[in-house]
């Protein structure tokens, strides 16, 4: 198994304060050939894209994200805002994105609340910050929730 570590070497802008645990280990199954949700650490790493912007790709939310102040109170087509430095679009706003992790790292139940990242079209701009995390039960459904997939290459 491959391990990803979150340690003091990561800046506070890359690894949010809730994740700053010396030698925290995330185990992944590399034999999986299919698609999966990103862990929240993978999500934040991709959102930050090696920068220290407040939002994914900019410090100006209107350049990169859809939120309550500019969305017309509905989801918007993808790729209408600027991407971040690594070419990822819509990581700030439009819809909260599901992550693989449970919100409580000690929870083992499949029904345990899962982490959501990125903010949505219905939020205040401050909820679109790359470091912000919330949670919902996996059974919860709403038009402001969505997902992004990843896979091993």
Coordinates of C-alpha atoms in Angstrom, one line a residue:
X1 CA 0.0 0.0 0.0
X2 CA 1.1 3.5 -0.7
X3 CA 1.0 6.0 2.1
X4 CA 0.6 9.7 1.9
X5 CA 1.8 11.8 4.8
X6 CA 0.7 15.1 6.1
X7 CA 3.5 16.6 8.2
X8 CA 4.9 19.9 9.4
X9 CA 6.7 20.2 6.0
X10 CA 3.3 21.2 4.6
X11 CA 2.4 24.9 4.9
X12 CA -0.8 25.9 6.6
X13 CA -2.2 26.9 3.2
X14 CA -1.7 23.4 1.8
X15 CA -2.7 21.3 4.8
X16 CA -5.6 22.8 6.7
X17 CA -5.3 23.1 10.5
X18 CA -7.7 20.1 11.1
X19 CA -5.3 17.9 9.1
X20 CA -2.0 19.0 10.6
X21 CA -1.2 15.8 12.5
X22 CA 2.4 14.8 12.5
X23 CA 2.8 11.6 10.5
X24 CA -0.9 11.2 9.7
X25 CA -1.2 8.2 7.3
X26 CA -3.8 7.7 4.6
X27 CA -3.8 4.2 3.2
X28 CA -4.9 3.6 -0.4
X29 CA -5.5 0.5 -2.4
X30 CA -3.4 0.7 -5.6
X31 CA -4.9 -2.5 -6.9
X32 CA -8.1 -0.6 -7.5
X33 CA -8.4 0.0 -11.2
X34 CA -11.6 1.9 -11.1
X35 CA -12.5 5.5 -10.2
X36 CA -12.9 6.8 -6.7
X37 CA -13.5 9.9 -4.7
X38 CA -10.4 11.8 -3.8
X39 CA -9.3 11.9 -0.2
X40 CA -9.7 15.3 1.3
X41 CA -5.9 15.7 1.4
X42 CA -5.8 14.9 -2.4
X43 CA -8.6 17.3 -3.0
X44 CA -6.9 20.2 -1.1
X45 CA -3.6 19.5 -2.7
X46 CA -5.2 19.7 -6.2
X47 CA -7.2 22.8 -5.2
X48 CA -4.2 24.7 -3.9
X49 CA -2.0 23.7 -6.9
X50 CA 1.2 24.7 -5.2
X51 CA -0.1 28.2 -4.5
X52 CA -1.2 30.0 -1.4
X53 CA -4.4 31.6 -2.8
X54 CA -7.5 31.8 -0.6
X55 CA -9.6 30.2 -3.3
X56 CA -8.6 27.6 -5.9
X57 CA -6.6 29.7 -8.4
X58 CA -7.1 33.2 -7.1
X59 CA -7.6 35.5 -4.1
X60 CA -10.6 37.0 -6.0
X61 CA -13.5 34.6 -5.7
X62 CA -15.4 36.0 -8.8
X63 CA -12.5 34.9 -11.0
X64 CA -12.7 31.3 -10.0
X65 CA -16.0 30.4 -8.3
X66 CA -19.8 30.4 -8.3
X67 CA -21.4 31.4 -5.0
X68 CA -24.5 33.0 -3.7
X69 CA -23.4 36.4 -4.9
X70 CA -22.9 35.6 -8.6
X71 CA -24.6 32.2 -9.4
X72 CA -28.2 33.3 -9.9
X73 CA -29.0 30.7 -7.2
X74 CA -28.4 27.7 -9.3
X75 CA -25.5 25.5 -10.5
X76 CA -23.6 26.8 -13.5
X77 CA -22.0 25.1 -16.5
X78 CA -18.4 24.0 -15.9
X79 CA -15.3 25.8 -17.1
X80 CA -16.9 29.2 -17.1
X81 CA -14.4 30.6 -14.5
X82 CA -10.6 30.5 -14.6
X83 CA -8.8 27.3 -13.7
X84 CA -6.1 27.0 -11.0
X85 CA -2.4 26.8 -11.7
X86 CA -2.7 23.1 -12.6
X87 CA -5.7 23.5 -14.9
X88 CA -8.4 22.3 -12.5
X89 CA -11.7 24.1 -13.0
X90 CA -14.5 24.7 -10.5
X91 CA -12.8 23.6 -7.3
X92 CA -14.1 26.7 -5.6
X93 CA -17.9 27.0 -5.7
X94 CA -20.6 25.6 -7.9
X95 CA -21.1 22.4 -5.8
X96 CA -19.6 21.0 -2.6
X97 CA -17.5 18.0 -3.6
X98 CA -17.7 14.7 -1.8
X99 CA -14.4 13.3 -0.4
X100 CA -13.6 9.7 0.5
X101 CA -12.9 10.5 4.1
X102 CA -15.2 10.4 7.0
X103 CA -15.4 13.7 8.9
X104 CA -14.6 11.9 12.2
X105 CA -11.4 9.9 11.5
X106 CA -12.4 7.3 14.1
X107 CA -15.8 6.5 12.5
X108 CA -15.9 3.2 10.7
X109 CA -19.5 3.0 9.6
X110 CA -20.4 3.3 5.9
X111 CA -23.1 5.7 7.0
X112 CA -20.7 8.0 8.8
X113 CA -20.7 11.7 7.7
X114 CA -18.3 12.3 4.8
X115 CA -16.1 15.4 4.2
X116 CA -17.2 17.9 1.6
X117 CA -15.0 20.5 0.1
X118 CA -15.1 23.6 -2.2
X119 CA -18.3 25.4 -1.4
X120 CA -21.3 25.9 -3.6
X121 CA -23.5 28.2 -5.6
X122 CA -25.7 28.8 -2.5
X123 CA -22.9 29.9 -0.1
X124 CA -21.3 33.1 1.0
X125 CA -17.9 33.7 -0.8
X126 CA -16.0 32.8 2.4
X127 CA -17.3 29.2 2.2
X128 CA -15.4 28.7 -1.0
X129 CA -11.9 28.9 0.7
X130 CA -9.8 25.9 -0.3
X131 CA -9.1 25.0 3.4
X132 CA -12.7 24.9 4.5
X133 CA -14.3 21.5 5.2
X134 CA -17.8 20.5 6.1
X135 CA -19.7 17.2 6.3
X136 CA -22.9 15.5 5.3
X137 CA -24.3 12.0 5.7
X138 CA -23.8 9.9 2.6
X139 CA -27.5 9.6 2.3
X140 CA -28.1 13.3 2.0
X141 CA -28.9 14.7 -1.5
X142 CA -29.1 18.3 -2.7
X143 CA -28.5 20.3 -5.8
X144 CA -25.5 22.0 -4.2
X145 CA -23.6 18.6 -3.8
X146 CA -21.5 17.0 -6.4
X147 CA -18.3 15.0 -6.9
X148 CA -15.0 14.8 -8.7
X149 CA -13.4 11.4 -9.4
X150 CA -9.8 10.3 -9.5
X151 CA -7.9 7.1 -10.3
X152 CA -4.4 5.7 -10.3
X153 CA -2.5 6.1 -13.5

